[in-house]
PDB file of C-alpha atoms and ligand atoms in Angstrom:
ATOM      1  CA  UNK A 201     262.437  81.515 160.526  1.00 47.00           C
ATOM      2  CA  UNK A 202     259.025  81.105 159.023  1.00 47.00           C
ATOM      3  CA  UNK A 203     258.659  77.620 160.495  1.00 46.00           C
ATOM      4  CA  UNK A 204     259.715  78.819 163.951  1.00 49.00           C
ATOM      5  CA  UNK A 205     257.201  81.640 163.798  1.00 46.00           C
ATOM      6  CA  UNK A 206     254.323  79.431 162.739  1.00 46.00           C
ATOM      7  CA  UNK A 207     255.239  76.871 165.395  1.00 46.00           C
ATOM      8  CA  UNK A 208     255.044  79.476 168.118  1.00 44.00           C
ATOM      9  CA  UNK A 209     251.782  80.789 166.719  1.00 42.00           C
ATOM     10  CA  UNK A 210     250.423  77.278 166.679  1.00 44.00           C
ATOM     11  CA  UNK A 211     251.345  76.849 170.334  1.00 43.00           C
ATOM     12  CA  UNK A 212     249.840  80.224 171.083  1.00 39.00           C
ATOM     13  CA  UNK A 213     246.570  79.436 169.361  1.00 43.00           C
ATOM     14  CA  UNK A 214     246.396  76.106 171.178  1.00 42.00           C
ATOM     15  CA  UNK A 215     246.960  77.787 174.538  1.00 41.00           C
ATOM     16  CA  UNK A 216     244.286  80.327 173.737  1.00 41.00           C
ATOM     17  CA  UNK A 217     241.896  77.528 172.889  1.00 43.00           C
ATOM     18  CA  UNK A 218     242.582  76.081 176.331  1.00 43.00           C
ATOM     19  CA  UNK A 219     241.732  79.399 177.942  1.00 43.00           C
ATOM     20  CA  UNK A 220     245.298  80.231 178.934  1.00 42.00           C
ATOM     21  CA  UNK A 221     246.620  83.759 179.070  1.00 43.00           C
ATOM     22  CA  UNK A 222     250.168  82.560 178.469  1.00 42.00           C
ATOM     23  CA  UNK A 223     250.194  84.175 175.035  1.00 43.00           C
ATOM     24  CA  UNK A 224     250.629  87.547 176.672  1.00 45.00           C
ATOM     25  CA  UNK A 225     254.207  86.461 177.118  1.00 47.00           C
ATOM     26  CA  UNK A 226     254.799  85.525 173.486  1.00 43.00           C
ATOM     27  CA  UNK A 227     257.326  87.391 171.367  1.00 46.00           C
ATOM     28  CA  UNK A 228     256.074  90.801 170.309  1.00 47.00           C
ATOM     29  CA  UNK A 229     257.464  90.079 166.835  1.00 47.00           C
ATOM     30  CA  UNK A 230     254.649  87.613 166.230  1.00 45.00           C
ATOM     31  CA  UNK A 231     252.462  89.940 164.203  1.00 47.00           C
ATOM     32  CA  UNK A 232     248.740  89.349 164.697  1.00 48.00           C
ATOM     33  CA  UNK A 233     248.210  89.516 160.932  1.00 49.00           C
ATOM     34  CA  UNK A 234     250.217  86.307 160.555  1.00 50.00           C
ATOM     35  CA  UNK A 235     247.721  84.251 162.570  1.00 53.00           C
ATOM     36  CA  UNK A 236     247.102  80.792 161.141  1.00 49.00           C
ATOM     37  CA  UNK A 237     243.990  80.255 159.035  1.00 56.00           C
ATOM     38  CA  UNK A 238     240.861  79.988 161.119  1.00 57.00           C
ATOM     39  CA  UNK A 239     240.313  76.526 162.488  1.00 54.00           C
ATOM     40  CA  UNK A 240     243.715  75.242 161.408  1.00 54.00           C
ATOM     41  CA  UNK A 241     245.206  74.943 164.869  1.00 58.00           C
ATOM     42  CA  UNK A 242     242.157  74.569 167.070  1.00 62.00           C
ATOM     43  CA  UNK A 243     242.648  71.461 169.150  1.00 63.00           C
ATOM     44  CA  UNK A 244     239.508  70.096 170.713  1.00 65.00           C
ATOM     45  CA  UNK A 245     239.857  69.777 174.480  1.00 57.00           C
ATOM     46  CA  UNK A 246     239.388  66.246 175.859  1.00 52.00           C
ATOM     47  CA  UNK A 247     235.868  65.546 177.069  1.00 51.00           C
ATOM     48  CA  UNK A 248     235.436  66.060 180.811  1.00 50.00           C
ATOM     49  CA  UNK A 249     233.387  62.899 181.556  1.00 55.00           C
ATOM     50  CA  UNK A 250     236.611  60.916 181.111  1.00 57.00           C
ATOM     51  CA  UNK A 251     237.314  61.957 184.730  1.00 60.00           C
ATOM     52  CA  UNK A 252     234.648  59.608 186.095  1.00 71.00           C
ATOM     53  CA  UNK A 253     236.667  56.393 185.885  1.00 86.00           C
ATOM     54  CA  UNK A 254     239.821  57.792 187.548  1.00 93.00           C
ATOM     55  CA  UNK A 255     237.626  59.382 190.238  1.00 95.00           C
ATOM     56  CA  UNK A 256     236.063  56.009 191.040  1.00 95.00           C
ATOM     57  CA  UNK A 257     239.507  54.442 191.246  1.00 96.00           C
ATOM     58  CA  UNK A 258     240.725  57.257 193.486  1.00 97.00           C
ATOM     59  CA  UNK A 259     237.678  56.829 195.724  1.00 97.00           C
ATOM     60  CA  UNK A 260     238.406  53.104 196.030  1.00 97.00           C
ATOM     61  CA  UNK A 261     242.017  53.810 196.916  1.00 97.00           C
ATOM     62  CA  UNK A 262     241.046  56.493 199.447  1.00 98.00           C
ATOM     63  CA  UNK A 263     238.525  54.190 201.052  1.00 98.00           C
ATOM     64  CA  UNK A 264     241.255  51.659 201.695  1.00 97.00           C
ATOM     65  CA  UNK A 265     243.603  54.313 203.059  1.00 97.00           C
ATOM     66  CA  UNK A 266     241.301  56.652 204.962  1.00 98.00           C
ATOM     67  CA  UNK A 267     238.090  54.826 205.777  1.00 98.00           C
ATOM     68  CA  UNK A 268     238.598  51.104 206.182  1.00 97.00           C
ATOM     69  CA  UNK A 269     241.019  51.515 209.140  1.00 97.00           C
ATOM     70  CA  UNK A 270     237.914  52.487 211.113  1.00 98.00           C
ATOM     71  CA  UNK A 271     234.913  51.395 209.040  1.00 97.00           C
ATOM     72  CA  UNK A 272     236.483  48.084 208.013  1.00 97.00           C
ATOM     73  CA  UNK A 273     237.111  46.666 204.531  1.00 96.00           C
ATOM     74  CA  UNK A 274     233.586  45.223 204.564  1.00 96.00           C
ATOM     75  CA  UNK A 275     232.008  48.410 205.926  1.00 97.00           C
ATOM     76  CA  UNK A 276     231.012  46.719 209.171  1.00 96.00           C
ATOM     77  CA  UNK A 277     232.613  49.384 211.358  1.00 96.00           C
ATOM     78  CA  UNK A 278     235.183  46.829 212.485  1.00 96.00           C
ATOM     79  CA  UNK A 279     238.464  48.187 211.106  1.00 96.00           C
ATOM     80  CA  UNK A 280     241.654  47.721 213.129  1.00 95.00           C
ATOM     81  CA  UNK A 281     241.366  51.219 214.624  1.00 94.00           C
ATOM     82  CA  UNK A 282     237.708  50.807 215.553  1.00 96.00           C
ATOM     83  CA  UNK A 283     237.888  48.744 218.727  1.00 93.00           C
ATOM     84  CA  UNK A 284     239.002  51.625 220.920  1.00 93.00           C
ATOM     85  CA  UNK A 285     236.471  54.096 219.577  1.00 96.00           C
ATOM     86  CA  UNK A 286     233.332  55.283 221.308  1.00 96.00           C
ATOM     87  CA  UNK A 287     231.012  55.676 219.543  1.00 96.00           C
ATOM     88  CA  UNK A 288     232.012  52.926 217.153  1.00 96.00           C
ATOM     89  CA  UNK A 289     232.395  53.819 213.459  1.00 97.00           C
ATOM     90  CA  UNK A 290     229.228  53.509 211.480  1.00 96.00           C
ATOM     91  CA  UNK A 291     228.370  50.023 210.221  1.00 96.00           C
ATOM     92  CA  UNK A 292     227.436  50.688 206.598  1.00 96.00           C
ATOM     93  CA  UNK A 293     225.552  47.405 206.275  1.00 96.00           C
ATOM     94  CA  UNK A 294     222.939  48.661 208.753  1.00 95.00           C
ATOM     95  CA  UNK A 295     219.923  49.060 206.492  1.00 95.00           C
ATOM     96  CA  UNK A 296     218.027  51.229 208.968  1.00 95.00           C
ATOM     97  CA  UNK A 297     220.946  53.667 208.992  1.00 96.00           C
ATOM     98  CA  UNK A 298     221.215  53.558 205.184  1.00 96.00           C
ATOM     99  CA  UNK A 299     217.551  54.487 204.939  1.00 96.00           C
ATOM    100  CA  UNK A 300     217.944  57.299 207.463  1.00 96.00           C
ATOM    101  CA  UNK A 301     220.633  59.304 205.643  1.00 96.00           C
ATOM    102  CA  UNK A 302     220.670  61.132 202.339  1.00 97.00           C
ATOM    103  CA  UNK A 303     223.618  61.130 199.941  1.00 98.00           C
ATOM    104  CA  UNK A 304     224.057  64.824 200.780  1.00 97.00           C
ATOM    105  CA  UNK A 305     224.477  64.012 204.479  1.00 97.00           C
ATOM    106  CA  UNK A 306     227.020  61.326 203.685  1.00 98.00           C
ATOM    107  CA  UNK A 307     228.945  63.753 201.472  1.00 98.00           C
ATOM    108  CA  UNK A 308     228.925  66.369 204.206  1.00 98.00           C
ATOM    109  CA  UNK A 309     230.130  63.825 206.755  1.00 98.00           C
ATOM    110  CA  UNK A 310     232.998  62.793 204.485  1.00 98.00           C
ATOM    111  CA  UNK A 311     234.192  66.300 203.599  1.00 98.00           C
ATOM    112  CA  UNK A 312     233.499  68.152 206.856  1.00 98.00           C
ATOM    113  CA  UNK A 313     233.634  65.349 209.414  1.00 98.00           C
ATOM    114  CA  UNK A 314     231.276  63.921 212.016  1.00 97.00           C
ATOM    115  CA  UNK A 315     231.046  67.113 214.068  1.00 97.00           C
ATOM    116  CA  UNK A 316     229.594  68.977 211.076  1.00 96.00           C
ATOM    117  CA  UNK A 317     226.570  66.662 211.010  1.00 95.00           C
ATOM    118  CA  UNK A 318     226.064  66.439 214.762  1.00 96.00           C
ATOM    119  CA  UNK A 319     227.975  63.144 215.017  1.00 96.00           C
ATOM    120  CA  UNK A 320     231.168  62.215 216.768  1.00 97.00           C
ATOM    121  CA  UNK A 321     234.218  64.374 215.952  1.00 97.00           C
ATOM    122  CA  UNK A 322     236.174  61.099 215.872  1.00 97.00           C
ATOM    123  CA  UNK A 323     234.823  60.759 212.340  1.00 98.00           C
ATOM    124  CA  UNK A 324     237.516  62.846 210.579  1.00 98.00           C
ATOM    125  CA  UNK A 325     236.991  65.497 207.927  1.00 98.00           C
ATOM    126  CA  UNK A 326     238.648  65.283 204.510  1.00 98.00           C
ATOM    127  CA  UNK A 327     238.656  68.958 203.482  1.00 98.00           C
ATOM    128  CA  UNK A 328     240.960  68.190 200.563  1.00 98.00           C
ATOM    129  CA  UNK A 329     238.027  66.402 198.910  1.00 98.00           C
ATOM    130  CA  UNK A 330     235.946  69.580 198.859  1.00 97.00           C
ATOM    131  CA  UNK A 331     237.418  70.303 195.429  1.00 97.00           C
ATOM    132  CA  UNK A 332     236.888  66.723 194.191  1.00 97.00           C
ATOM    133  CA  UNK A 333     233.127  66.150 194.066  1.00 97.00           C
ATOM    134  CA  UNK A 334     233.512  63.127 191.747  1.00 97.00           C
ATOM    135  CA  UNK A 335     235.733  61.399 194.295  1.00 97.00           C
ATOM    136  CA  UNK A 336     233.275  62.192 197.109  1.00 98.00           C
ATOM    137  CA  UNK A 337     230.459  60.803 194.949  1.00 97.00           C
ATOM    138  CA  UNK A 338     232.573  57.676 194.450  1.00 97.00           C
ATOM    139  CA  UNK A 339     232.971  57.298 198.217  1.00 98.00           C
ATOM    140  CA  UNK A 340     229.216  57.704 198.694  1.00 98.00           C
ATOM    141  CA  UNK A 341     228.668  54.926 196.127  1.00 97.00           C
ATOM    142  CA  UNK A 342     231.098  52.711 198.039  1.00 97.00           C
ATOM    143  CA  UNK A 343     229.324  53.415 201.350  1.00 97.00           C
ATOM    144  CA  UNK A 344     225.927  52.745 199.729  1.00 97.00           C
ATOM    145  CA  UNK A 345     227.287  49.614 198.101  1.00 96.00           C
ATOM    146  CA  UNK A 346     227.760  47.880 201.454  1.00 95.00           C
ATOM    147  CA  UNK A 347     224.030  48.116 202.094  1.00 89.00           C
ATOM    148  CA  UNK A 348     223.035  45.603 199.459  1.00 60.00           C
ATOM    149  CA  UNK A 349     225.042  42.801 201.043  1.00 50.00           C
TER     150      UNK A 349
HETATM  151  C1  HEC B 982     239.240  57.529 212.985  1.00 92.28           C
HETATM  152  C2  HEC B 982     238.205  56.598 212.569  1.00 92.28           C
HETATM  153  C3  HEC B 982     237.392  56.965 211.343  1.00 92.28           C
HETATM  154  C4  HEC B 982     237.844  57.146 210.064  1.00 92.28           C
HETATM  155  C5  HEC B 982     239.270  57.097 209.571  1.00 92.28           C
HETATM  156  C6  HEC B 982     236.655  57.379 209.244  1.00 92.28           C
HETATM  157  N1  HEC B 982     235.534  57.341 210.007  1.00 92.28           N
HETATM  158 FE1  HEC B 982     233.633  57.570 209.369  1.00 92.28          FE
HETATM  159  N2  HEC B 982     232.959  57.420 211.271  1.00 92.28           N
HETATM  160  C7  HEC B 982     233.755  57.182 212.376  1.00 92.28           C
HETATM  161  C8  HEC B 982     232.925  57.170 213.570  1.00 92.28           C
HETATM  162  C9  HEC B 982     233.416  56.948 214.984  1.00 92.28           C
HETATM  163  C10 HEC B 982     231.605  57.391 213.136  1.00 92.28           C
HETATM  164  C11 HEC B 982     230.343  57.418 214.001  1.00 92.28           C
HETATM  165  C12 HEC B 982     230.006  58.825 214.374  1.00 92.28           C
HETATM  166  C13 HEC B 982     228.762  58.826 215.231  1.00 92.28           C
HETATM  167  O1  HEC B 982     227.929  57.915 215.098  1.00 92.28           O
HETATM  168  O2  HEC B 982     228.633  59.771 216.037  1.00 92.28           O
HETATM  169  C14 HEC B 982     231.668  57.546 211.687  1.00 92.28           C
HETATM  170  C15 HEC B 982     230.572  57.784 210.892  1.00 92.28           C
HETATM  171  C16 HEC B 982     230.588  57.818 209.524  1.00 92.28           C
HETATM  172  C17 HEC B 982     229.438  57.960 208.685  1.00 92.28           C
HETATM  173  C18 HEC B 982     228.002  58.055 209.169  1.00 92.28           C
HETATM  174  C19 HEC B 982     227.570  59.476 209.465  1.00 92.28           C
HETATM  175  C20 HEC B 982     226.118  59.496 209.889  1.00 92.28           C
HETATM  176  O3  HEC B 982     225.410  60.421 209.455  1.00 92.28           O
HETATM  177  O4  HEC B 982     225.686  58.608 210.624  1.00 92.28           O
HETATM  178  C21 HEC B 982     229.861  57.919 207.401  1.00 92.28           C
HETATM  179  C22 HEC B 982     229.012  58.021 206.143  1.00 92.28           C
HETATM  180  C23 HEC B 982     231.300  57.810 207.436  1.00 92.28           C
HETATM  181  N3  HEC B 982     231.722  57.746 208.741  1.00 92.28           N
HETATM  182  C24 HEC B 982     232.096  57.739 206.318  1.00 92.28           C
HETATM  183  C25 HEC B 982     233.480  57.694 206.356  1.00 92.28           C
HETATM  184  C26 HEC B 982     234.308  57.705 205.182  1.00 92.28           C
HETATM  185  C27 HEC B 982     233.790  57.646 203.752  1.00 92.28           C
HETATM  186  C28 HEC B 982     235.594  57.690 205.606  1.00 92.28           C
HETATM  187  C29 HEC B 982     236.846  57.767 204.762  1.00 92.28           C
HETATM  188  C30 HEC B 982     236.961  58.943 203.914  1.00 92.28           C
HETATM  189  C31 HEC B 982     235.568  57.661 207.059  1.00 92.28           C
HETATM  190  N4  HEC B 982     234.269  57.666 207.473  1.00 92.28           N
HETATM  191  C32 HEC B 982     236.687  57.618 207.875  1.00 92.28           C
HETATM  192  C33 HEC B 982     235.118  56.989 212.388  1.00 92.28           C
HETATM  193  C34 HEC B 982     235.949  57.090 211.293  1.00 92.28           C
END
């Protein structure tokens, strides 16, 4: 009994440390006075910057799925779906264009689409990325990366 109680308290303390309210649902029999010694069950949350690497990988994957069909795997604006489009998808290797846009504009184009920045509505929005700024930043880095070549 004692071990079961302390196990549930441990889980409760851990959930509290993670900011969860789930402990409201714990058994009323778990008397507050029995709380584990301070610090005993505090689990340090994983550091957030660890998200950067997966975000870059996700951006790379998304580029292949959502962007290269039009912009081309080399960013030349020559993807398989590009031929029929007017205007043509942006050629990312165009240095004059690269110099003319800010990262913020590129982000806005990606998340809200061409129409949102006064460009062609053929350039689709990706509203699902609004909540993934690291992935959008990864896509901007990919777009910028074509410039150097
Ligand atoms: C259906 C084809 C299509 C797809 C898919 C597409 N684009 Fe585009 N994109 C375009 C077209 C067409 C333009 C040119 C719009 C214009 O010049 O009016 C454009 C323009 C752009 C621009 C330049 C905007 C500017 O300010 O000049 C960026 C940056 C861009 N796309 C990024 C992306 C990214 C990143 C993806 C993938 C998430 C993507 N596009 C997917 C067709 C596409």
